[in-house]
Amino acid sequence: MLDSIRLRLTLWYTVVLALVIGILCSAAYFIFWRNAVKRTDANLAELAESFLVTLRAELEDQNGTDVFQSAAQVAMDEHHFRDTLYAIADQSGKVILTSLETPSANPPSRAARKVLASDSFQSFLAASSRSDRLFSHIPVTEAGYRGYAQHFAARGKTYILMILQSLHPQNQMMAEAGSVFAWLIPIAILLASGGGYFLARKSLAPVVAMSSQAGRIGAANLHERLAVQNEKDELGHLARSFNGLLDRLGESFDRQRRFMADASHELRTPVAILRGESEVALSQQARSSEEYRESLSVLHHEAERLTRIVEDLFTLTRADAGQYPLQHSDFYLDELIAECVHSARTLAQAKKISLTFEGAPESPIHADESLLRRMLLNLLDNAIKYTPECGRITVACQRNGKEYGVSISDTGSGIPAELRPRIFERFFRVDKARSRSENDGGGAGLGLAISRWIAEAHLGRLELTRSDSTGSTFTAYLPADSEPAASLS
Ligand code: ADP
């Protein structure tokens, strides 16, 4: 049941609200009660003042030695109120007169007698003889009494005046407030939790709509997007992020699809040649060994081409998955370049191309030697392939600060400006027909993609730094000091 966010939110909201209302009501109840007691205390002090004024006036009016009792009785009668009791004690703490003995209290109520005879009153009396002014609670009945004691002097003697006021009315008022709270709080919580549920439902409705929309999106309709209702709010942000993810997934799917289509297209040609050639060889019964050799050499050539494409594809797939382990070692880059130039020389000579390495100072590097060799041979191979006979290829290696720049310049026809940004794409060839017809080693358009990956796997980069009608220059920048990346996806 609590699996729904709506319900959980409502529950949390209700619990927090109940707590807040509970705390607020308790605080209000307490403040209310304290104010009531304060008001009672102020009344009692005022009553004591006016009682003493009357008492003093009576004492002045009456003559005689033992007039105190009668003057006090008159004052008590004059200030007689319901639920109010008076008591006067002498200095020793002995009660000499109470309002029970006044004519207005005749006959005195049982409750009043009980109060003045109670232990609580005795303790109040004992406490009042110790302090000049004292307010105290006397828990004698259910509601209790508020007691005020004050010392005063009359006719040369000190007395203690005690006034007790029943807290029954205050108690009743508080009980009424309590009962109002008791039915008001549950109703408020019920209404608020209903409102909370409605709000949670309303604010989560777009999420529900989004999740059902997202549930409908699959590989077949990856172009569909979530509706963004309000761009600026959190849900709009979520929808935009999700749409961004779909965009990236869509692009990745498209790339994969293109890659698969291009790969199968590239593989189809050598496979068709293999099949055709072998069928022809098998269909003719009497063939000279010369003819068989010729067929086998075509088969061998195509098989080699197939192997190269499959190996390149495998390298790129592993690189994409970040699973191509780099074998780091320390070696000299200038020596590796010289070695690669030496290997490519035979190929260059066949086209009467002059291939020179300008030489470089010692260039120590920590990298994967076989991958860098593959990159350099790819670039040299391309330079030879796309440079006409009697051309010139120059290889240079320079250190600029913390990186080496290895450049391979040729005097080929260059790459058209509009196609330059695409030459590093997989299976991209400037002139597909030409690459094939020249039978130049079966370039499938993967060489530069792999070379760029190799440079990037070493935290470097491969760029086409010049290409015009006089030729092209490819430059690989490789960090001289830093550790290469373990692998690159
Ligand atoms: P390929 O196997 O076809 O050589 P690459 O990825 O190595 O594939 O190169 C992609 C394309 O870039 C080539 O088909 C070619 O058109 C162009 N290219 C590469 N290197 C050169 C170069 N040195 N001069 C002119 N064009 C080049």
Short mmCIF file of C-alpha atoms and ligand atoms in Angstrom, two decimals:
data_model
loop_
_atom_site.label_atom_id
_atom_site.label_comp_id
_atom_site.label_asym_id
_atom_site.label_seq_id
_atom_site.Cartn_x
_atom_site.Cartn_y
_atom_site.Cartn_z
CA MET A 1 0.00 0.00 0.00
CA LEU A 2 2.86 2.35 0.85
CA ASP A 3 4.42 1.67 -2.54
CA SER A 4 2.65 4.73 -3.88
CA ILE A 5 4.53 8.03 -3.54
CA ARG A 6 1.17 9.79 -3.38
CA LEU A 7 0.17 7.86 -0.27
CA ARG A 8 3.59 8.18 1.31
CA LEU A 9 3.61 11.94 0.73
CA THR A 10 0.10 12.25 2.17
CA LEU A 11 1.07 10.17 5.18
CA TRP A 12 4.18 12.23 5.84
CA TYR A 13 2.25 15.42 5.36
CA THR A 14 -0.47 14.27 7.77
CA VAL A 15 2.02 13.16 10.42
CA VAL A 16 3.99 16.42 10.22
CA LEU A 17 0.80 18.47 10.21
CA ALA A 18 -0.61 16.54 13.20
CA LEU A 19 2.63 17.17 15.08
CA VAL A 20 2.64 20.87 14.24
CA ILE A 21 -1.05 21.28 15.17
CA GLY A 22 -0.51 19.26 18.34
CA ILE A 23 2.46 21.42 19.40
CA LEU A 24 0.67 24.67 18.51
CA CYS A 25 -2.51 23.69 20.38
CA SER A 26 -0.55 22.59 23.45
CA ALA A 27 1.38 25.86 23.40
CA ALA A 28 -1.85 27.84 23.00
CA TYR A 29 -3.48 25.85 25.82
CA PHE A 30 -0.51 26.46 28.10
CA ILE A 31 -0.31 30.20 27.32
CA PHE A 32 -4.05 30.50 27.82
CA TRP A 33 -3.83 28.82 31.24
CA ARG A 34 -0.85 30.92 32.30
CA ASN A 35 -2.64 34.13 31.37
CA ALA A 36 -5.71 33.03 33.29
CA VAL A 37 -3.59 32.39 36.40
CA LYS A 38 -1.78 35.73 35.93
CA ARG A 39 -5.10 37.51 35.73
CA THR A 40 -6.26 35.73 38.88
CA ASP A 41 -3.04 36.76 40.67
CA ALA A 42 -3.54 40.39 39.64
CA ASN A 43 -7.15 40.27 40.87
CA LEU A 44 -6.08 38.77 44.18
CA ALA A 45 -3.41 41.44 44.74
CA GLU A 46 -5.93 44.17 43.86
CA LEU A 47 -8.51 42.62 46.19
CA ALA A 48 -5.95 42.50 49.00
CA GLU A 49 -5.16 46.20 48.48
CA SER A 50 -8.75 47.26 48.59
CA PHE A 51 -9.44 44.93 51.56
CA LEU A 52 -6.62 46.58 53.52
CA VAL A 53 -7.88 50.08 52.64
CA THR A 54 -11.31 49.16 54.02
CA LEU A 55 -9.79 47.52 57.08
CA ARG A 56 -7.68 50.56 57.91
CA ALA A 57 -10.67 52.86 57.47
CA GLU A 58 -12.75 50.66 59.79
CA LEU A 59 -9.97 50.63 62.38
CA GLU A 60 -9.84 54.41 62.32
CA ASP A 61 -13.62 54.65 62.65
CA GLN A 62 -13.91 52.24 65.55
CA ASN A 63 -12.59 52.94 69.01
CA GLY A 64 -11.60 50.44 71.60
CA THR A 65 -8.86 47.92 72.20
CA ASP A 66 -10.35 44.82 70.60
CA VAL A 67 -11.80 46.28 67.47
CA PHE A 68 -9.53 44.48 65.03
CA GLN A 69 -11.80 41.42 64.73
CA SER A 70 -14.94 43.41 64.02
CA ALA A 71 -13.12 45.76 61.57
CA ALA A 72 -11.73 42.77 59.70
CA GLN A 73 -15.17 41.13 59.59
CA VAL A 74 -16.63 44.32 58.10
CA ALA A 75 -13.87 44.43 55.47
CA MET A 76 -14.46 40.73 54.67
CA ASP A 77 -18.16 41.33 54.31
CA GLU A 78 -17.60 44.28 52.05
CA HIS A 79 -15.30 42.33 49.79
CA HIS A 80 -17.30 39.18 49.82
CA PHE A 81 -17.34 37.42 46.43
CA ARG A 82 -18.41 33.99 45.34
CA ASP A 83 -15.60 31.42 45.51
CA THR A 84 -13.36 33.78 47.48
CA LEU A 85 -12.20 33.00 51.03
CA TYR A 86 -10.35 35.24 53.48
CA ALA A 87 -8.23 34.30 56.47
CA ILE A 88 -6.14 36.46 58.78
CA ALA A 89 -3.39 34.99 60.92
CA ASP A 90 -1.29 36.63 63.59
CA GLN A 91 2.48 36.87 63.52
CA SER A 92 2.87 33.41 65.02
CA GLY A 93 0.91 31.91 62.12
CA LYS A 94 -2.25 31.22 64.11
CA VAL A 95 -5.47 31.87 62.20
CA ILE A 96 -7.44 34.47 64.14
CA LEU A 97 -10.28 35.11 61.71
CA THR A 98 -11.69 33.57 58.52
CA SER A 99 -14.51 34.64 56.22
CA LEU A 100 -16.49 31.65 57.54
CA GLU A 101 -17.12 33.64 60.70
CA THR A 102 -18.59 36.69 58.99
CA PRO A 103 -22.35 37.31 58.93
CA SER A 104 -22.47 37.09 55.08
CA ALA A 105 -21.13 33.54 55.23
CA ASN A 106 -23.85 32.38 57.53
CA PRO A 107 -24.24 29.44 57.35
CA PRO A 108 -20.74 28.71 56.02
CA SER A 109 -20.57 26.25 53.15
CA ARG A 110 -19.11 22.78 53.70
CA ALA A 111 -16.74 23.22 50.83
CA ALA A 112 -15.32 26.41 52.35
CA ARG A 113 -14.81 24.70 55.69
CA LYS A 114 -13.08 21.81 53.98
CA VAL A 115 -10.68 24.16 52.21
CA LEU A 116 -9.66 26.03 55.33
CA ALA A 117 -9.29 22.79 57.29
CA SER A 118 -7.18 21.09 54.61
CA ASP A 119 -3.49 20.22 54.89
CA SER A 120 -2.78 22.18 51.71
CA PHE A 121 -4.10 25.32 53.39
CA GLN A 122 -1.94 24.62 56.45
CA SER A 123 1.16 24.34 54.28
CA PHE A 124 0.19 27.57 52.52
CA LEU A 125 -0.20 29.22 55.92
CA ALA A 126 3.19 27.97 57.02
CA ALA A 127 4.82 29.22 53.81
CA SER A 128 3.11 32.64 54.05
CA SER A 129 4.49 33.32 57.53
CA ARG A 130 7.95 33.00 55.99
CA SER A 131 7.50 35.43 53.12
CA ASP A 132 5.97 38.93 52.87
CA ARG A 133 4.06 38.30 49.67
CA LEU A 134 3.27 34.88 48.28
CA PHE A 135 1.18 33.39 45.50
CA SER A 136 0.58 29.66 45.63
CA HIS A 137 -1.58 26.91 44.24
CA ILE A 138 -3.65 25.07 46.82
CA PRO A 139 -4.70 21.71 45.42
CA VAL A 140 -7.60 21.10 47.67
CA THR A 141 -10.51 20.50 45.33
CA GLU A 142 -10.52 19.15 41.80
CA ALA A 143 -9.96 22.60 40.30
CA GLY A 144 -7.87 23.84 43.24
CA TYR A 145 -7.54 27.32 44.71
CA ARG A 146 -5.15 30.15 44.02
CA GLY A 147 -3.87 31.62 47.26
CA TYR A 148 -2.37 35.04 47.93
CA ALA A 149 -0.76 35.95 51.25
CA GLN A 150 0.48 39.40 52.31
CA HIS A 151 1.86 40.66 55.62
CA PHE A 152 0.39 43.91 56.98
CA ALA A 153 0.58 45.97 60.15
CA ALA A 154 -2.37 47.24 62.13
CA ARG A 155 -2.43 48.87 65.55
CA GLY A 156 1.20 48.02 66.17
CA LYS A 157 0.91 44.33 65.30
CA THR A 158 1.79 42.36 62.22
CA TYR A 159 -0.80 40.14 60.58
CA ILE A 160 -0.98 37.89 57.57
CA LEU A 161 -3.86 38.37 55.14
CA MET A 162 -4.66 35.31 53.00
CA ILE A 163 -7.13 35.41 50.14
CA LEU A 164 -8.10 32.18 48.37
CA GLN A 165 -9.80 32.21 45.01
CA SER A 166 -11.30 29.05 43.48
CA LEU A 167 -9.90 28.14 40.08
CA HIS A 168 -13.12 26.40 39.12
CA PRO A 169 -14.18 29.00 36.45
CA GLN A 170 -10.73 28.96 34.86
CA ASN A 171 -10.72 25.19 34.89
CA GLN A 172 -14.10 25.09 33.24
CA MET A 173 -12.94 27.53 30.58
CA MET A 174 -9.84 25.43 29.88
CA ALA A 175 -11.92 22.25 29.73
CA GLU A 176 -14.15 23.91 27.16
CA ALA A 177 -11.13 25.03 25.12
CA GLY A 178 -9.75 21.48 25.39
CA SER A 179 -12.95 19.94 24.12
CA VAL A 180 -13.05 22.43 21.20
CA PHE A 181 -9.46 21.46 20.33
CA ALA A 182 -10.36 17.78 20.68
CA TRP A 183 -12.84 17.85 17.80
CA LEU A 184 -11.25 20.70 15.86
CA ILE A 185 -7.81 19.04 15.54
CA PRO A 186 -8.99 15.75 13.96
CA ILE A 187 -11.25 17.65 11.55
CA ALA A 188 -8.34 19.96 10.57
CA ILE A 189 -6.01 16.96 10.07
CA LEU A 190 -8.63 15.10 8.06
CA LEU A 191 -9.29 18.07 5.79
CA ALA A 192 -5.59 18.83 5.41
CA SER A 193 -4.68 15.21 4.60
CA GLY A 194 -7.49 15.12 2.01
CA GLY A 195 -6.06 18.32 0.52
CA GLY A 196 -2.55 16.85 0.74
CA TYR A 197 -3.62 13.75 -1.14
CA PHE A 198 -5.27 15.88 -3.80
CA LEU A 199 -2.15 18.06 -4.17
CA ALA A 200 0.19 15.03 -4.27
CA ARG A 201 -2.02 13.47 -6.95
CA LYS A 202 -2.10 16.66 -8.95
CA SER A 203 1.64 17.31 -8.76
CA LEU A 204 2.56 13.69 -9.54
CA ALA A 205 0.12 13.42 -12.44
CA PRO A 206 2.76 14.64 -14.96
CA VAL A 207 5.18 11.98 -13.65
CA VAL A 208 2.56 9.28 -14.18
CA ALA A 209 1.90 10.62 -17.69
CA MET A 210 5.64 10.74 -18.39
CA SER A 211 6.24 7.19 -17.18
CA SER A 212 3.45 5.81 -19.39
CA GLN A 213 4.80 7.83 -22.34
CA ALA A 214 8.33 6.57 -21.63
CA GLY A 215 6.99 3.01 -21.35
CA ARG A 216 5.69 3.25 -24.91
CA ILE A 217 9.04 4.36 -26.34
CA GLY A 218 11.12 1.51 -27.72
CA ALA A 219 13.70 0.85 -30.41
CA ALA A 220 11.02 1.11 -33.08
CA ASN A 221 9.81 4.60 -32.08
CA LEU A 222 12.94 6.04 -30.52
CA HIS A 223 12.24 9.34 -32.28
CA GLU A 224 9.26 10.03 -29.96
CA ARG A 225 9.86 12.43 -27.08
CA LEU A 226 8.22 13.19 -23.73
CA ALA A 227 5.94 16.22 -23.67
CA VAL A 228 7.50 19.08 -21.66
CA GLN A 229 4.70 21.00 -19.96
CA ASN A 230 6.72 23.60 -18.11
CA GLU A 231 10.33 23.95 -19.21
CA LYS A 232 11.37 25.67 -16.01
CA ASP A 233 10.04 23.42 -13.26
CA GLU A 234 11.67 20.24 -11.93
CA LEU A 235 9.47 17.92 -13.98
CA GLY A 236 10.22 19.91 -17.11
CA HIS A 237 13.89 19.51 -16.29
CA LEU A 238 13.41 15.76 -15.82
CA ALA A 239 11.54 15.48 -19.13
CA ARG A 240 14.27 17.46 -20.91
CA SER A 241 17.01 15.29 -19.40
CA PHE A 242 15.12 12.16 -20.44
CA ASN A 243 14.64 13.56 -23.95
CA GLY A 244 18.36 14.37 -24.05
CA LEU A 245 19.11 10.77 -23.11
CA LEU A 246 16.78 9.58 -25.90
CA ASP A 247 18.59 11.90 -28.33
CA ARG A 248 21.94 10.42 -27.37
CA LEU A 249 20.57 6.88 -27.52
CA GLY A 250 19.02 7.60 -30.91
CA GLU A 251 22.32 8.94 -32.23
CA SER A 252 24.16 5.95 -30.88
CA PHE A 253 21.61 3.57 -32.45
CA ASP A 254 21.94 5.40 -35.78
CA ARG A 255 25.72 5.15 -35.59
CA GLN A 256 25.49 1.45 -34.81
CA ARG A 257 23.05 0.92 -37.66
CA ARG A 258 25.26 2.84 -40.07
CA PHE A 259 28.28 0.92 -38.84
CA MET A 260 26.56 -2.44 -39.36
CA ALA A 261 25.32 -1.44 -42.81
CA ASP A 262 28.76 -0.14 -43.84
CA ALA A 263 30.52 -3.19 -42.39
CA SER A 264 28.27 -5.65 -44.21
CA HIS A 265 28.62 -3.61 -47.38
CA GLU A 266 32.42 -3.70 -47.13
CA LEU A 267 32.46 -7.42 -46.40
CA ARG A 268 30.07 -8.24 -49.20
CA THR A 269 32.50 -7.33 -52.02
CA PRO A 270 35.45 -9.59 -51.06
CA VAL A 271 33.05 -12.42 -50.19
CA ALA A 272 31.37 -12.07 -53.61
CA ILE A 273 34.77 -12.13 -55.33
CA LEU A 274 35.81 -15.21 -53.34
CA ARG A 275 32.61 -16.98 -54.30
CA GLY A 276 32.69 -15.97 -57.95
CA GLU A 277 36.35 -16.87 -58.41
CA SER A 278 36.02 -20.24 -56.69
CA GLU A 279 32.85 -21.06 -58.68
CA VAL A 280 34.62 -20.26 -61.94
CA ALA A 281 37.65 -22.34 -60.92
CA LEU A 282 35.45 -25.30 -59.96
CA SER A 283 33.20 -25.14 -63.02
CA GLN A 284 36.00 -25.57 -65.57
CA GLN A 285 37.23 -29.11 -65.49
CA ALA A 286 40.41 -28.98 -67.50
CA ARG A 287 42.45 -26.03 -66.28
CA SER A 288 46.14 -25.51 -66.44
CA SER A 289 48.08 -25.21 -63.21
CA GLU A 290 48.86 -21.65 -64.28
CA GLU A 291 45.14 -20.81 -64.29
CA TYR A 292 44.66 -22.48 -60.90
CA ARG A 293 47.53 -20.45 -59.50
CA GLU A 294 45.97 -17.28 -60.83
CA SER A 295 42.59 -18.10 -59.23
CA LEU A 296 44.25 -19.03 -55.96
CA SER A 297 46.18 -15.78 -55.92
CA VAL A 298 42.90 -13.82 -56.39
CA LEU A 299 41.34 -15.86 -53.57
CA HIS A 300 44.37 -15.25 -51.38
CA HIS A 301 44.32 -11.52 -52.07
CA GLU A 302 40.63 -11.22 -51.20
CA ALA A 303 41.06 -13.40 -48.11
CA GLU A 304 43.83 -11.08 -46.94
CA ARG A 305 41.61 -8.06 -47.54
CA LEU A 306 38.78 -9.73 -45.60
CA THR A 307 41.14 -10.51 -42.73
CA ARG A 308 42.29 -6.90 -42.59
CA ILE A 309 38.74 -5.53 -42.51
CA VAL A 310 37.65 -8.02 -39.84
CA GLU A 311 40.72 -7.23 -37.73
CA ASP A 312 40.11 -3.49 -38.04
CA LEU A 313 36.48 -3.95 -37.11
CA PHE A 314 37.47 -6.05 -34.13
CA THR A 315 39.96 -3.40 -33.00
CA LEU A 316 37.33 -0.65 -33.20
CA THR A 317 34.69 -2.73 -31.42
CA ARG A 318 37.06 -3.45 -28.56
CA ALA A 319 38.11 0.18 -28.46
CA ASP A 320 34.44 1.24 -28.29
CA ALA A 321 33.84 -1.12 -25.40
CA GLY A 322 36.96 0.21 -23.64
CA GLN A 323 38.41 -3.27 -23.70
CA TYR A 324 41.55 -2.74 -25.74
CA PRO A 325 44.43 -3.19 -23.30
CA LEU A 326 47.40 -0.90 -24.00
CA GLN A 327 50.85 -2.45 -23.50
CA HIS A 328 52.99 0.42 -22.24
CA SER A 329 56.73 0.40 -22.60
CA ASP A 330 59.54 2.93 -22.78
CA PHE A 331 61.09 3.41 -26.21
CA TYR A 332 62.29 6.14 -28.57
CA LEU A 333 59.69 7.61 -30.87
CA ASP A 334 62.30 8.78 -33.41
CA GLU A 335 63.56 5.19 -33.73
CA LEU A 336 60.05 3.85 -34.25
CA ILE A 337 59.39 6.45 -36.97
CA ALA A 338 62.68 5.55 -38.72
CA GLU A 339 61.71 1.86 -38.58
CA CYS A 340 58.23 2.51 -40.06
CA VAL A 341 59.67 4.74 -42.79
CA HIS A 342 62.09 1.94 -43.62
CA SER A 343 59.24 -0.60 -43.89
CA ALA A 344 57.19 1.66 -46.15
CA ARG A 345 60.10 2.49 -48.43
CA THR A 346 59.64 -0.57 -50.73
CA LEU A 347 56.01 0.40 -51.29
CA ALA A 348 57.00 4.00 -52.02
CA GLN A 349 59.77 2.95 -54.37
CA ALA A 350 57.27 0.90 -56.39
CA LYS A 351 55.55 4.22 -57.18
CA LYS A 352 58.87 6.07 -57.53
CA ILE A 353 57.90 8.23 -54.53
CA SER A 354 60.73 9.71 -52.48
CA LEU A 355 60.12 8.99 -48.78
CA THR A 356 62.32 10.87 -46.31
CA PHE A 357 62.45 11.18 -42.56
CA GLU A 358 64.07 14.42 -41.53
CA GLY A 359 65.38 12.82 -38.39
CA ALA A 360 64.79 14.00 -34.83
CA PRO A 361 66.67 14.29 -31.54
CA GLU A 362 66.22 11.45 -29.07
CA SER A 363 62.50 11.31 -28.29
CA PRO A 364 61.81 9.01 -25.33
CA ILE A 365 58.17 8.07 -24.89
CA HIS A 366 56.11 5.77 -22.68
CA ALA A 367 53.43 4.27 -24.93
CA ASP A 368 52.08 1.21 -26.68
CA GLU A 369 54.72 0.64 -29.33
CA SER A 370 52.76 -1.72 -31.57
CA LEU A 371 49.72 0.61 -31.64
CA LEU A 372 51.87 3.63 -32.49
CA ARG A 373 53.56 1.56 -35.22
CA ARG A 374 50.13 0.70 -36.61
CA MET A 375 49.13 4.37 -36.62
CA LEU A 376 52.34 5.48 -38.38
CA LEU A 377 52.11 2.69 -40.97
CA ASN A 378 48.46 3.60 -41.65
CA LEU A 379 49.42 7.23 -42.26
CA LEU A 380 52.41 6.29 -44.41
CA ASP A 381 50.31 3.79 -46.32
CA ASN A 382 47.68 6.46 -47.02
CA ALA A 383 50.32 8.98 -48.06
CA ILE A 384 51.76 6.49 -50.55
CA LYS A 385 48.30 5.42 -51.76
CA TYR A 386 47.06 8.96 -52.42
CA THR A 387 50.28 10.43 -53.84
CA PRO A 388 50.80 10.07 -57.58
CA GLU A 389 53.97 8.50 -59.01
CA CYS A 390 57.22 10.42 -58.59
CA GLY A 391 55.75 12.34 -55.66
CA ARG A 392 57.39 13.18 -52.34
CA ILE A 393 56.59 12.19 -48.77
CA THR A 394 58.31 13.86 -45.81
CA VAL A 395 58.11 12.67 -42.21
CA ALA A 396 59.12 14.95 -39.32
CA CYS A 397 59.08 14.69 -35.55
CA GLN A 398 59.32 17.72 -33.26
CA ARG A 399 58.93 18.26 -29.59
CA ASN A 400 56.77 21.25 -28.58
CA GLY A 401 56.78 21.63 -24.83
CA LYS A 402 55.11 18.57 -23.37
CA GLU A 403 54.12 16.91 -26.64
CA TYR A 404 55.63 15.42 -29.76
CA GLY A 405 54.25 16.35 -33.15
CA VAL A 406 54.77 13.67 -35.79
CA SER A 407 53.82 14.98 -39.25
CA ILE A 408 53.56 13.09 -42.53
CA SER A 409 53.34 15.37 -45.56
CA ASP A 410 52.74 14.23 -49.10
CA THR A 411 52.40 15.82 -52.52
CA GLY A 412 49.09 14.13 -53.32
CA SER A 413 46.03 15.87 -54.70
CA GLY A 414 44.71 16.74 -51.22
CA ILE A 415 41.25 16.24 -49.81
CA PRO A 416 38.31 18.45 -50.91
CA ALA A 417 37.58 21.04 -48.21
CA GLU A 418 33.95 19.95 -47.71
CA LEU A 419 35.01 16.34 -47.04
CA ARG A 420 37.86 17.07 -44.64
CA PRO A 421 35.71 16.94 -41.47
CA ARG A 422 34.50 13.46 -42.44
CA ILE A 423 37.73 11.64 -43.27
CA PHE A 424 38.09 10.27 -39.73
CA GLU A 425 34.63 8.69 -39.84
CA ARG A 426 34.44 4.93 -40.07
CA PHE A 427 34.11 3.54 -43.61
CA PHE A 428 34.46 7.01 -45.07
CA ARG A 429 36.43 7.25 -48.30
CA VAL A 430 36.72 10.36 -50.40
CA ASP A 431 36.40 8.39 -53.59
CA LYS A 432 35.04 4.94 -52.93
CA ALA A 433 35.22 3.84 -56.57
CA ARG A 434 38.86 4.89 -56.91
CA SER A 435 40.04 3.08 -53.79
CA ARG A 436 38.63 -0.18 -55.02
CA SER A 437 39.51 0.01 -58.66
CA GLU A 438 43.11 0.80 -57.93
CA ASN A 439 43.29 -2.41 -56.03
CA ASP A 440 45.50 -0.57 -53.63
CA GLY A 441 45.39 -2.84 -50.64
CA GLY A 442 41.66 -2.83 -50.03
CA GLY A 443 41.20 0.32 -47.94
CA ALA A 444 37.82 0.07 -46.25
CA GLY A 445 37.88 3.56 -44.79
CA LEU A 446 38.78 2.37 -41.28
CA GLY A 447 42.49 3.31 -41.24
CA LEU A 448 42.11 6.92 -40.13
CA ALA A 449 39.38 6.04 -37.59
CA ILE A 450 41.73 3.53 -35.96
CA SER A 451 44.68 5.92 -36.15
CA ARG A 452 42.71 8.68 -34.46
CA TRP A 453 41.60 6.27 -31.73
CA ILE A 454 45.24 5.23 -31.16
CA ALA A 455 46.33 8.88 -30.76
CA GLU A 456 43.43 9.57 -28.37
CA ALA A 457 44.10 6.39 -26.38
CA HIS A 458 47.51 7.96 -25.67
CA LEU A 459 45.84 11.23 -24.60
CA GLY A 460 46.96 12.79 -27.84
CA ARG A 461 45.18 13.70 -31.09
CA LEU A 462 45.45 13.18 -34.83
CA GLU A 463 44.68 16.08 -37.15
CA LEU A 464 44.71 16.89 -40.82
CA THR A 465 46.88 19.99 -40.51
CA ARG A 466 47.16 20.83 -44.23
CA SER A 467 45.38 19.76 -47.36
CA ASP A 468 45.36 21.62 -50.64
CA SER A 469 46.21 21.03 -54.27
CA THR A 470 49.90 20.59 -53.33
CA GLY A 471 49.19 17.71 -50.92
CA SER A 472 48.18 16.86 -47.36
CA THR A 473 49.83 16.76 -43.95
CA PHE A 474 48.56 14.59 -41.11
CA THR A 475 50.01 15.38 -37.67
CA ALA A 476 49.80 13.14 -34.62
CA TYR A 477 50.32 14.93 -31.30
CA LEU A 478 51.46 12.64 -28.49
CA PRO A 479 52.16 13.60 -24.88
CA ALA A 480 55.86 13.32 -24.12
CA ASP A 481 55.67 12.89 -20.33
CA SER A 482 52.21 11.99 -19.14
CA GLU A 483 51.08 8.43 -18.57
CA PRO A 484 48.86 7.23 -21.40
CA ALA A 485 45.22 6.29 -20.79
CA ALA A 486 44.67 2.62 -20.04
CA SER A 487 42.07 2.38 -22.73
CA LEU A 488 39.64 4.62 -24.49
CA SER A 489 36.08 3.93 -25.38
P1 ADP B 1 41.36 3.98 -46.57
O1 ADP B 1 41.49 2.61 -46.07
O2 ADP B 1 40.32 4.16 -47.60
O3 ADP B 1 42.65 4.60 -46.86
P2 ADP B 1 41.35 5.76 -44.37
O4 ADP B 1 40.46 5.85 -43.19
O5 ADP B 1 42.78 5.52 -44.09
O6 ADP B 1 40.72 4.71 -45.32
O7 ADP B 1 41.19 7.12 -45.13
C1 ADP B 1 39.93 7.66 -45.39
C2 ADP B 1 39.93 8.48 -46.65
O8 ADP B 1 40.70 9.67 -46.45
C3 ADP B 1 40.58 7.79 -47.78
O9 ADP B 1 39.68 6.99 -48.49
C4 ADP B 1 41.08 8.94 -48.62
O10 ADP B 1 40.07 9.37 -49.48
C5 ADP B 1 41.35 10.05 -47.63
N1 ADP B 1 42.80 10.14 -47.33
C6 ADP B 1 43.46 9.59 -46.32
N2 ADP B 1 44.76 9.92 -46.33
C7 ADP B 1 44.94 10.71 -47.41
C8 ADP B 1 46.07 11.40 -47.98
N3 ADP B 1 47.29 11.31 -47.44
N4 ADP B 1 45.85 12.11 -49.09
C9 ADP B 1 44.64 12.22 -49.64
N5 ADP B 1 43.53 11.61 -49.16
C10 ADP B 1 43.69 10.85 -48.07
#
